[in-house]
Amino acid sequence: MTLYGVGLGPGDADLVTVRGRRVLEDADVVYSPGRLSRTVATEHVPSERIGDVDFPMTRDEDELRRAWRDAAAEIAPRARDGTVAFVTLGDPNVYSTFGHLRRTLEAFHPDVDVDVVPGVSAVTAFTTALGVEITAGSSVALHEAARGAAPTGPDRMVLFKVTDVPTTHEKLINAGYDVVYGRRLYMEQGETVVTDDPAELADRDYYTLAYAEKRDLEATPATARFEDAEHDAGTEAAVRTDGGRRPSVAERTDADATRHVVSMERAEGEACGDELPEGSR
């Protein structure tokens, strides 16, 4: 049959996808690699259908390989005879333990079919929790930042596993970034914290992320320039009656940016098979 890797989302049981919930409800057994993922899974399946697999907290690669080989040996026979799910927080293919299981099955149990059910990842969910908008055309880099690490370079970064917030914060501030942190976002276990003050997160917690953006970074999407209706109307009238006034550099830049976004949207639409109205090319 099939082993499903199911992403449970960032921690709130309501953020499990519809497909993920259906797989969990139909699975003969649901394996959970940790307490937090088990807590979310039990919101959708009875606890008696949940199996646990234990992994040592170690960096010893030989020991980890033995643990995953044992886990695969436990899971593979059940997946051959029925439907099995292995759950992880977030998405199974983004900073997830599921990759270890998939590779181990490929090596020792290649006859087991594997299917992945995507989950809402903190990579995207953090924007809502932190009140951050990543506008069209922006680039964002994704890094781990355990033990005080602070990767720098890109204008915008999402940092995961920020276990030493004060040290990471100092490095990022000195490198010219503004930083906001989120801890245990969407999780019922532990206190959810959103702050730009590193002192509030001095204790170490694996489930801490940061969004870092270069200071004074300009982002001016067209809709960021709305003003009151009277001023807009007056400006429009002035442009219509100025006798051919040459637009300012800022106006030309905005117009070029708008045309670029529109052309990108048209190209994406055509690539997806959309029919464009006559005269819109």
Short mmCIF file of N, CA and C in Angstrom, two decimals, residues 40-220:
data_model
loop_
_atom_site.label_atom_id
_atom_site.label_comp_id
_atom_site.label_asym_id
_atom_site.label_seq_id
_atom_site.Cartn_x
_atom_site.Cartn_y
_atom_site.Cartn_z
N VAL A 40 -0.89 17.37 17.94
CA VAL A 40 -1.71 17.85 16.82
C VAL A 40 -2.44 16.69 16.17
N ALA A 41 -1.75 15.57 15.97
CA ALA A 41 -2.36 14.43 15.29
C ALA A 41 -3.56 13.88 16.06
N THR A 42 -3.47 13.88 17.40
CA THR A 42 -4.57 13.33 18.20
C THR A 42 -5.84 14.17 18.13
N GLU A 43 -5.75 15.35 17.56
CA GLU A 43 -6.96 16.14 17.30
C GLU A 43 -7.75 15.57 16.14
N HIS A 44 -7.13 14.70 15.35
CA HIS A 44 -7.77 14.18 14.13
C HIS A 44 -7.89 12.66 14.11
N VAL A 45 -7.14 11.96 14.94
CA VAL A 45 -7.23 10.49 14.99
C VAL A 45 -7.19 10.04 16.43
N PRO A 46 -7.81 8.90 16.75
CA PRO A 46 -7.76 8.40 18.13
C PRO A 46 -6.33 8.06 18.54
N SER A 47 -6.01 8.27 19.79
CA SER A 47 -4.65 8.05 20.27
C SER A 47 -4.21 6.58 20.11
N GLU A 48 -5.18 5.64 20.13
CA GLU A 48 -4.80 4.23 20.01
C GLU A 48 -4.29 3.89 18.60
N ARG A 49 -4.53 4.76 17.62
CA ARG A 49 -4.01 4.52 16.27
C ARG A 49 -2.71 5.27 16.00
N ILE A 50 -2.13 5.83 17.02
CA ILE A 50 -0.88 6.57 16.84
C ILE A 50 0.28 5.75 17.41
N GLY A 51 1.29 5.57 16.59
CA GLY A 51 2.49 4.87 17.01
C GLY A 51 3.64 5.85 17.17
N ASP A 52 4.52 5.57 18.09
CA ASP A 52 5.66 6.45 18.36
C ASP A 52 6.95 5.81 17.86
N VAL A 53 7.82 6.65 17.32
CA VAL A 53 9.17 6.21 17.00
C VAL A 53 10.13 7.16 17.71
N ASP A 54 11.11 6.60 18.36
CA ASP A 54 12.02 7.40 19.18
C ASP A 54 13.35 7.59 18.46
N PHE A 55 13.90 8.80 18.60
CA PHE A 55 15.18 9.11 17.99
C PHE A 55 16.09 9.74 19.04
N PRO A 56 17.34 9.34 19.07
CA PRO A 56 18.26 9.89 20.08
C PRO A 56 18.61 11.34 19.76
N MET A 57 18.77 12.15 20.80
CA MET A 57 19.20 13.54 20.64
C MET A 57 20.72 13.55 20.56
N THR A 58 21.24 13.31 19.36
CA THR A 58 22.67 13.19 19.18
C THR A 58 23.07 13.68 17.80
N ARG A 59 24.34 14.07 17.68
CA ARG A 59 24.88 14.44 16.38
C ARG A 59 25.73 13.30 15.79
N ASP A 60 25.78 12.18 16.49
CA ASP A 60 26.54 11.03 16.01
C ASP A 60 25.80 10.41 14.82
N GLU A 61 26.39 10.49 13.64
CA GLU A 61 25.70 10.05 12.43
C GLU A 61 25.46 8.55 12.40
N ASP A 62 26.38 7.77 12.95
CA ASP A 62 26.18 6.32 12.98
C ASP A 62 24.98 5.96 13.86
N GLU A 63 24.88 6.62 14.99
CA GLU A 63 23.75 6.36 15.89
C GLU A 63 22.44 6.77 15.26
N LEU A 64 22.43 7.91 14.56
CA LEU A 64 21.22 8.37 13.89
C LEU A 64 20.81 7.41 12.78
N ARG A 65 21.78 6.92 12.01
CA ARG A 65 21.45 5.98 10.94
C ARG A 65 20.85 4.70 11.51
N ARG A 66 21.40 4.22 12.63
CA ARG A 66 20.82 3.02 13.26
C ARG A 66 19.39 3.28 13.69
N ALA A 67 19.13 4.46 14.27
CA ALA A 67 17.77 4.78 14.73
C ALA A 67 16.80 4.83 13.57
N TRP A 68 17.19 5.45 12.46
CA TRP A 68 16.28 5.54 11.32
C TRP A 68 16.09 4.18 10.65
N ARG A 69 17.14 3.37 10.66
CA ARG A 69 16.98 2.03 10.09
C ARG A 69 16.00 1.21 10.92
N ASP A 70 16.07 1.35 12.24
CA ASP A 70 15.12 0.65 13.11
C ASP A 70 13.70 1.17 12.88
N ALA A 71 13.55 2.49 12.72
CA ALA A 71 12.23 3.07 12.48
C ALA A 71 11.65 2.57 11.15
N ALA A 72 12.49 2.53 10.12
CA ALA A 72 12.02 2.05 8.82
C ALA A 72 11.62 0.58 8.88
N ALA A 73 12.36 -0.22 9.66
CA ALA A 73 12.02 -1.64 9.81
C ALA A 73 10.69 -1.83 10.52
N GLU A 74 10.36 -0.91 11.42
CA GLU A 74 9.06 -0.94 12.11
C GLU A 74 7.93 -0.52 11.18
N ILE A 75 8.16 0.50 10.39
CA ILE A 75 7.09 1.11 9.59
C ILE A 75 6.84 0.37 8.28
N ALA A 76 7.89 -0.13 7.63
CA ALA A 76 7.76 -0.71 6.29
C ALA A 76 6.74 -1.85 6.20
N PRO A 77 6.75 -2.86 7.11
CA PRO A 77 5.77 -3.95 6.98
C PRO A 77 4.32 -3.46 7.06
N ARG A 78 4.09 -2.50 7.93
CA ARG A 78 2.72 -1.97 8.04
C ARG A 78 2.32 -1.22 6.77
N ALA A 79 3.28 -0.51 6.16
CA ALA A 79 2.98 0.23 4.94
C ALA A 79 2.75 -0.70 3.75
N ARG A 80 3.38 -1.88 3.77
CA ARG A 80 3.15 -2.84 2.69
C ARG A 80 1.74 -3.43 2.76
N ASP A 81 1.24 -3.61 3.97
CA ASP A 81 -0.04 -4.29 4.15
C ASP A 81 -1.23 -3.34 4.25
N GLY A 82 -0.97 -2.06 4.51
CA GLY A 82 -2.08 -1.12 4.69
C GLY A 82 -1.66 0.30 4.39
N THR A 83 -2.35 1.25 5.01
CA THR A 83 -2.06 2.66 4.82
C THR A 83 -1.47 3.23 6.11
N VAL A 84 -0.29 3.82 5.98
CA VAL A 84 0.43 4.35 7.14
C VAL A 84 0.75 5.82 6.88
N ALA A 85 0.68 6.61 7.95
CA ALA A 85 1.07 8.02 7.86
C ALA A 85 2.21 8.30 8.83
N PHE A 86 3.12 9.14 8.41
CA PHE A 86 4.18 9.64 9.28
C PHE A 86 4.03 11.15 9.31
N VAL A 87 3.77 11.72 10.48
CA VAL A 87 3.44 13.14 10.57
C VAL A 87 4.62 13.97 11.04
N THR A 88 4.70 15.18 10.55
CA THR A 88 5.69 16.14 11.01
C THR A 88 5.04 17.51 11.08
N LEU A 89 5.52 18.35 11.97
CA LEU A 89 5.08 19.73 11.98
C LEU A 89 5.55 20.42 10.70
N GLY A 90 4.82 21.42 10.26
CA GLY A 90 5.21 22.15 9.04
C GLY A 90 4.96 21.33 7.80
N ASP A 91 5.94 21.32 6.89
CA ASP A 91 5.86 20.58 5.64
C ASP A 91 6.87 19.45 5.67
N PRO A 92 6.51 18.26 5.16
CA PRO A 92 7.41 17.12 5.24
C PRO A 92 8.75 17.30 4.53
N ASN A 93 8.83 18.24 3.59
CA ASN A 93 10.06 18.41 2.83
C ASN A 93 10.80 19.70 3.17
N VAL A 94 10.41 20.39 4.23
CA VAL A 94 11.07 21.63 4.63
C VAL A 94 11.57 21.48 6.07
N TYR A 95 12.87 21.36 6.25
CA TYR A 95 13.47 21.21 7.58
C TYR A 95 12.75 20.15 8.39
N SER A 96 12.57 18.99 7.80
CA SER A 96 11.73 17.97 8.44
C SER A 96 12.50 16.66 8.63
N THR A 97 12.11 15.91 9.66
CA THR A 97 12.69 14.59 9.87
C THR A 97 12.23 13.57 8.84
N PHE A 98 11.16 13.87 8.10
CA PHE A 98 10.61 12.90 7.16
C PHE A 98 11.61 12.52 6.08
N GLY A 99 12.47 13.45 5.70
CA GLY A 99 13.46 13.13 4.67
C GLY A 99 14.35 11.96 5.06
N HIS A 100 14.70 11.87 6.36
CA HIS A 100 15.51 10.74 6.83
C HIS A 100 14.78 9.42 6.62
N LEU A 101 13.49 9.42 6.94
CA LEU A 101 12.71 8.19 6.78
C LEU A 101 12.57 7.82 5.31
N ARG A 102 12.29 8.79 4.47
CA ARG A 102 12.13 8.51 3.04
C ARG A 102 13.42 7.91 2.45
N ARG A 103 14.57 8.51 2.78
CA ARG A 103 15.83 8.00 2.25
C ARG A 103 16.15 6.60 2.77
N THR A 104 15.82 6.35 4.04
CA THR A 104 16.09 5.03 4.62
C THR A 104 15.22 3.97 3.98
N LEU A 105 13.96 4.30 3.72
CA LEU A 105 13.08 3.36 3.03
C LEU A 105 13.56 3.08 1.62
N GLU A 106 14.03 4.11 0.93
CA GLU A 106 14.54 3.91 -0.43
C GLU A 106 15.74 2.97 -0.42
N ALA A 107 16.55 3.06 0.63
CA ALA A 107 17.76 2.24 0.70
C ALA A 107 17.48 0.79 1.08
N PHE A 108 16.55 0.57 2.02
CA PHE A 108 16.35 -0.77 2.58
C PHE A 108 14.98 -1.38 2.28
N HIS A 109 14.01 -0.55 1.91
CA HIS A 109 12.65 -1.05 1.63
C HIS A 109 12.10 -0.34 0.40
N PRO A 110 12.75 -0.51 -0.76
CA PRO A 110 12.36 0.25 -1.96
C PRO A 110 10.98 -0.12 -2.51
N ASP A 111 10.41 -1.22 -2.04
CA ASP A 111 9.09 -1.63 -2.52
C ASP A 111 7.96 -0.84 -1.86
N VAL A 112 8.25 -0.05 -0.84
CA VAL A 112 7.22 0.73 -0.15
C VAL A 112 6.94 2.02 -0.93
N ASP A 113 5.69 2.21 -1.31
CA ASP A 113 5.29 3.44 -2.00
C ASP A 113 5.20 4.59 -1.00
N VAL A 114 5.73 5.72 -1.39
CA VAL A 114 5.73 6.90 -0.52
C VAL A 114 5.02 8.05 -1.22
N ASP A 115 4.13 8.71 -0.51
CA ASP A 115 3.40 9.86 -1.03
C ASP A 115 3.48 10.98 0.01
N VAL A 116 3.69 12.20 -0.45
CA VAL A 116 3.84 13.33 0.46
C VAL A 116 2.63 14.26 0.38
N VAL A 117 2.09 14.61 1.54
CA VAL A 117 0.98 15.55 1.63
C VAL A 117 1.54 16.86 2.19
N PRO A 118 1.62 17.91 1.39
CA PRO A 118 2.23 19.17 1.86
C PRO A 118 1.48 19.74 3.06
N GLY A 119 2.20 20.47 3.88
CA GLY A 119 1.59 21.14 5.02
C GLY A 119 1.90 22.61 5.00
N VAL A 120 1.12 23.40 5.73
CA VAL A 120 1.41 24.82 5.89
C VAL A 120 2.70 24.95 6.67
N SER A 121 3.69 25.59 6.08
CA SER A 121 4.99 25.69 6.73
C SER A 121 5.14 27.02 7.44
N ALA A 122 5.93 27.02 8.51
CA ALA A 122 6.26 28.29 9.17
C ALA A 122 6.99 29.24 8.23
N VAL A 123 7.53 28.71 7.13
CA VAL A 123 8.18 29.55 6.11
C VAL A 123 7.21 30.58 5.58
N THR A 124 5.94 30.22 5.48
CA THR A 124 4.93 31.17 5.01
C THR A 124 4.02 31.65 6.14
N ALA A 125 3.74 30.78 7.11
CA ALA A 125 2.80 31.16 8.18
C ALA A 125 3.35 32.27 9.06
N PHE A 126 4.68 32.41 9.14
CA PHE A 126 5.26 33.43 10.02
C PHE A 126 4.83 34.82 9.61
N THR A 127 4.57 35.04 8.33
CA THR A 127 4.25 36.39 7.87
C THR A 127 2.97 36.90 8.52
N THR A 128 1.98 36.02 8.65
CA THR A 128 0.73 36.41 9.29
C THR A 128 0.93 36.64 10.78
N ALA A 129 1.65 35.74 11.42
CA ALA A 129 1.84 35.85 12.88
C ALA A 129 2.66 37.09 13.25
N LEU A 130 3.63 37.46 12.41
CA LEU A 130 4.49 38.59 12.71
C LEU A 130 4.02 39.89 12.07
N GLY A 131 2.95 39.83 11.27
CA GLY A 131 2.45 41.02 10.61
C GLY A 131 3.39 41.52 9.53
N VAL A 132 4.06 40.60 8.85
CA VAL A 132 5.03 40.95 7.81
C VAL A 132 4.43 40.66 6.44
N GLU A 133 4.67 41.55 5.48
CA GLU A 133 4.25 41.31 4.10
C GLU A 133 5.50 41.23 3.23
N ILE A 134 5.61 40.14 2.48
CA ILE A 134 6.67 40.00 1.49
C ILE A 134 6.06 40.37 0.15
N THR A 135 6.37 41.55 -0.35
CA THR A 135 5.71 42.06 -1.55
C THR A 135 6.22 41.37 -2.81
N ALA A 136 5.42 41.45 -3.88
CA ALA A 136 5.80 40.88 -5.16
C ALA A 136 7.13 41.46 -5.62
N GLY A 137 7.99 40.60 -6.15
CA GLY A 137 9.28 41.04 -6.62
C GLY A 137 10.38 40.98 -5.58
N SER A 138 10.02 40.73 -4.29
CA SER A 138 11.02 40.66 -3.23
C SER A 138 11.71 39.29 -3.25
N SER A 139 12.93 39.26 -2.77
CA SER A 139 13.65 37.99 -2.62
C SER A 139 13.88 37.75 -1.14
N VAL A 140 13.71 36.49 -0.73
CA VAL A 140 13.86 36.13 0.68
C VAL A 140 14.76 34.90 0.77
N ALA A 141 15.74 34.94 1.67
CA ALA A 141 16.62 33.80 1.89
C ALA A 141 16.21 33.08 3.17
N LEU A 142 16.35 31.76 3.17
CA LEU A 142 15.97 30.92 4.30
C LEU A 142 17.22 30.28 4.88
N HIS A 143 17.43 30.46 6.19
CA HIS A 143 18.64 29.93 6.84
C HIS A 143 18.29 29.33 8.20
N GLU A 144 19.16 28.45 8.68
CA GLU A 144 19.13 28.04 10.07
C GLU A 144 20.07 28.96 10.85
N ALA A 145 19.75 29.18 12.13
CA ALA A 145 20.57 30.09 12.94
C ALA A 145 20.71 29.56 14.37
N ALA A 146 21.03 28.28 14.49
CA ALA A 146 21.20 27.69 15.82
C ALA A 146 22.50 28.16 16.46
N ARG A 147 22.51 28.15 17.79
CA ARG A 147 23.71 28.42 18.58
C ARG A 147 24.36 29.77 18.26
N GLY A 148 23.53 30.80 18.05
CA GLY A 148 24.05 32.14 17.88
C GLY A 148 24.49 32.49 16.48
N ALA A 149 24.25 31.62 15.52
CA ALA A 149 24.61 31.94 14.14
C ALA A 149 23.76 33.09 13.62
N ALA A 150 24.31 33.86 12.68
CA ALA A 150 23.59 34.99 12.10
C ALA A 150 24.04 35.18 10.66
N PRO A 151 23.53 34.36 9.74
CA PRO A 151 23.89 34.53 8.34
C PRO A 151 23.48 35.92 7.86
N THR A 152 24.28 36.55 7.02
CA THR A 152 23.96 37.89 6.51
C THR A 152 24.19 37.92 5.01
N GLY A 153 23.76 39.01 4.39
CA GLY A 153 23.96 39.18 2.95
C GLY A 153 22.69 39.60 2.23
N PRO A 154 21.67 38.72 2.17
CA PRO A 154 20.44 39.09 1.46
C PRO A 154 19.70 40.22 2.17
N ASP A 155 18.84 40.93 1.42
CA ASP A 155 18.07 42.02 2.01
C ASP A 155 17.04 41.52 3.03
N ARG A 156 16.48 40.35 2.78
CA ARG A 156 15.45 39.80 3.66
C ARG A 156 15.78 38.35 3.96
N MET A 157 15.65 37.96 5.21
CA MET A 157 15.96 36.59 5.60
C MET A 157 14.94 36.08 6.61
N VAL A 158 14.65 34.78 6.51
CA VAL A 158 13.90 34.07 7.54
C VAL A 158 14.89 33.11 8.19
N LEU A 159 15.05 33.21 9.49
CA LEU A 159 16.00 32.37 10.22
C LEU A 159 15.23 31.41 11.12
N PHE A 160 15.54 30.12 11.00
CA PHE A 160 14.89 29.09 11.80
C PHE A 160 15.83 28.62 12.90
N LYS A 161 15.24 28.02 13.95
CA LYS A 161 15.99 27.41 15.04
C LYS A 161 16.94 28.43 15.69
N VAL A 162 16.40 29.59 15.99
CA VAL A 162 17.22 30.65 16.61
C VAL A 162 17.29 30.35 18.11
N THR A 163 18.26 29.57 18.50
CA THR A 163 18.32 29.10 19.88
C THR A 163 19.10 30.03 20.81
N ASP A 164 19.85 30.97 20.25
CA ASP A 164 20.56 31.96 21.08
C ASP A 164 20.21 33.34 20.53
N VAL A 165 19.02 33.81 20.91
CA VAL A 165 18.50 35.06 20.34
C VAL A 165 19.41 36.26 20.62
N PRO A 166 19.87 36.49 21.86
CA PRO A 166 20.70 37.68 22.11
C PRO A 166 21.94 37.75 21.22
N THR A 167 22.63 36.63 21.04
CA THR A 167 23.83 36.63 20.21
C THR A 167 23.50 36.86 18.75
N THR A 168 22.49 36.17 18.25
CA THR A 168 22.08 36.36 16.85
C THR A 168 21.62 37.79 16.62
N HIS A 169 20.87 38.32 17.58
CA HIS A 169 20.34 39.68 17.44
C HIS A 169 21.47 40.70 17.33
N GLU A 170 22.45 40.60 18.19
CA GLU A 170 23.56 41.57 18.18
C GLU A 170 24.28 41.55 16.83
N LYS A 171 24.51 40.36 16.31
CA LYS A 171 25.20 40.25 15.03
C LYS A 171 24.38 40.85 13.89
N LEU A 172 23.07 40.60 13.90
CA LEU A 172 22.22 41.10 12.82
C LEU A 172 22.08 42.62 12.89
N ILE A 173 21.92 43.16 14.09
CA ILE A 173 21.81 44.61 14.25
C ILE A 173 23.09 45.29 13.77
N ASN A 174 24.23 44.73 14.14
CA ASN A 174 25.51 45.30 13.72
C ASN A 174 25.70 45.21 12.21
N ALA A 175 25.04 44.25 11.58
CA ALA A 175 25.14 44.09 10.13
C ALA A 175 24.11 44.94 9.37
N GLY A 176 23.31 45.72 10.12
CA GLY A 176 22.39 46.64 9.47
C GLY A 176 20.99 46.12 9.23
N TYR A 177 20.55 45.17 10.05
CA TYR A 177 19.20 44.61 9.89
C TYR A 177 18.26 45.07 11.01
N ASP A 178 16.98 45.18 10.68
CA ASP A 178 15.92 45.24 11.66
C ASP A 178 15.38 43.82 11.81
N VAL A 179 15.08 43.41 13.05
CA VAL A 179 14.74 42.01 13.29
C VAL A 179 13.50 41.91 14.17
N VAL A 180 12.62 40.98 13.84
CA VAL A 180 11.48 40.66 14.69
C VAL A 180 11.46 39.15 14.87
N TYR A 181 11.07 38.70 16.06
CA TYR A 181 11.13 37.28 16.41
C TYR A 181 9.73 36.72 16.67
N GLY A 182 9.60 35.43 16.42
CA GLY A 182 8.39 34.71 16.76
C GLY A 182 8.74 33.39 17.40
N ARG A 183 8.14 33.09 18.53
CA ARG A 183 8.41 31.83 19.23
C ARG A 183 7.13 31.05 19.41
N ARG A 184 7.19 29.77 19.06
CA ARG A 184 6.04 28.85 19.20
C ARG A 184 4.78 29.43 18.56
N LEU A 185 4.95 29.91 17.36
CA LEU A 185 3.82 30.47 16.61
C LEU A 185 2.80 29.38 16.31
N TYR A 186 1.56 29.64 16.54
CA TYR A 186 0.43 28.73 16.28
C TYR A 186 0.48 27.46 17.12
N MET A 187 1.31 27.42 18.14
CA MET A 187 1.41 26.22 18.97
C MET A 187 0.63 26.40 20.26
N GLU A 188 -0.08 25.34 20.63
CA GLU A 188 -0.81 25.36 21.89
C GLU A 188 0.10 25.03 23.06
N GLN A 189 1.25 24.41 22.78
CA GLN A 189 2.18 24.03 23.83
C GLN A 189 3.20 25.17 24.02
N GLY A 190 3.21 25.76 25.18
CA GLY A 190 4.14 26.84 25.44
C GLY A 190 3.55 28.19 25.07
N GLU A 191 4.25 29.24 25.44
CA GLU A 191 3.76 30.60 25.21
C GLU A 191 4.20 31.12 23.84
N THR A 192 3.24 31.64 23.09
CA THR A 192 3.56 32.28 21.82
C THR A 192 4.03 33.70 22.08
N VAL A 193 5.19 34.05 21.51
CA VAL A 193 5.77 35.37 21.71
C VAL A 193 6.15 35.95 20.36
N VAL A 194 5.77 37.22 20.13
CA VAL A 194 6.22 37.98 18.98
C VAL A 194 6.83 39.27 19.50
N THR A 195 8.11 39.51 19.20
CA THR A 195 8.79 40.65 19.80
C THR A 195 10.01 41.04 18.97
N ASP A 196 10.43 42.30 19.13
CA ASP A 196 11.71 42.72 18.57
C ASP A 196 12.75 42.93 19.67
N ASP A 197 12.39 42.53 20.90
CA ASP A 197 13.28 42.68 22.05
C ASP A 197 13.92 41.34 22.37
N PRO A 198 15.23 41.19 22.12
CA PRO A 198 15.87 39.89 22.37
C PRO A 198 15.87 39.48 23.83
N ALA A 199 15.75 40.45 24.75
CA ALA A 199 15.74 40.11 26.17
C ALA A 199 14.54 39.25 26.54
N GLU A 200 13.45 39.37 25.80
CA GLU A 200 12.26 38.57 26.09
C GLU A 200 12.45 37.11 25.71
N LEU A 201 13.47 36.82 24.90
CA LEU A 201 13.69 35.46 24.41
C LEU A 201 15.09 34.97 24.76
N ALA A 202 15.55 35.37 25.94
CA ALA A 202 16.92 35.01 26.33
C ALA A 202 17.08 33.52 26.58
N ASP A 203 16.00 32.85 27.00
CA ASP A 203 16.09 31.41 27.20
C ASP A 203 16.03 30.72 25.83
N ARG A 204 16.64 29.56 25.74
CA ARG A 204 16.74 28.86 24.47
C ARG A 204 15.47 28.07 24.17
N ASP A 205 15.03 28.16 22.93
CA ASP A 205 13.86 27.41 22.49
C ASP A 205 14.01 27.12 21.00
N TYR A 206 14.00 25.84 20.67
CA TYR A 206 14.17 25.38 19.29
C TYR A 206 13.15 26.00 18.34
N TYR A 207 11.94 26.26 18.85
CA TYR A 207 10.86 26.75 17.99
C TYR A 207 10.81 28.29 17.97
N THR A 208 11.95 28.89 17.70
CA THR A 208 12.05 30.34 17.58
C THR A 208 12.56 30.68 16.19
N LEU A 209 11.89 31.62 15.53
CA LEU A 209 12.36 32.07 14.22
C LEU A 209 12.49 33.58 14.22
N ALA A 210 13.17 34.09 13.22
CA ALA A 210 13.38 35.54 13.10
C ALA A 210 13.17 35.96 11.66
N TYR A 211 12.64 37.17 11.50
CA TYR A 211 12.59 37.78 10.18
C TYR A 211 13.49 39.01 10.22
N ALA A 212 14.50 39.02 9.38
CA ALA A 212 15.47 40.11 9.35
C ALA A 212 15.40 40.82 8.00
N GLU A 213 15.32 42.16 8.06
CA GLU A 213 15.22 42.96 6.84
C GLU A 213 16.23 44.10 6.92
N LYS A 214 16.95 44.34 5.84
CA LYS A 214 17.94 45.40 5.83
C LYS A 214 17.27 46.72 6.22
N ARG A 215 17.94 47.46 7.09
CA ARG A 215 17.42 48.74 7.56
C ARG A 215 17.30 49.71 6.40
N ASP A 216 16.20 50.51 6.42
CA ASP A 216 15.94 51.53 5.40
C ASP A 216 15.77 50.94 4.00
N LEU A 217 15.37 49.68 3.93
CA LEU A 217 15.11 49.05 2.64
C LEU A 217 13.84 49.64 2.05
N GLU A 218 13.94 50.14 0.81
CA GLU A 218 12.79 50.79 0.19
C GLU A 218 11.93 49.74 -0.51
N ALA A 219 10.66 49.78 -0.22
CA ALA A 219 9.69 48.91 -0.88
C ALA A 219 8.46 49.76 -1.20
N THR A 220 8.24 50.03 -2.46
CA THR A 220 7.17 50.95 -2.84
C THR A 220 6.25 50.35 -3.88
#
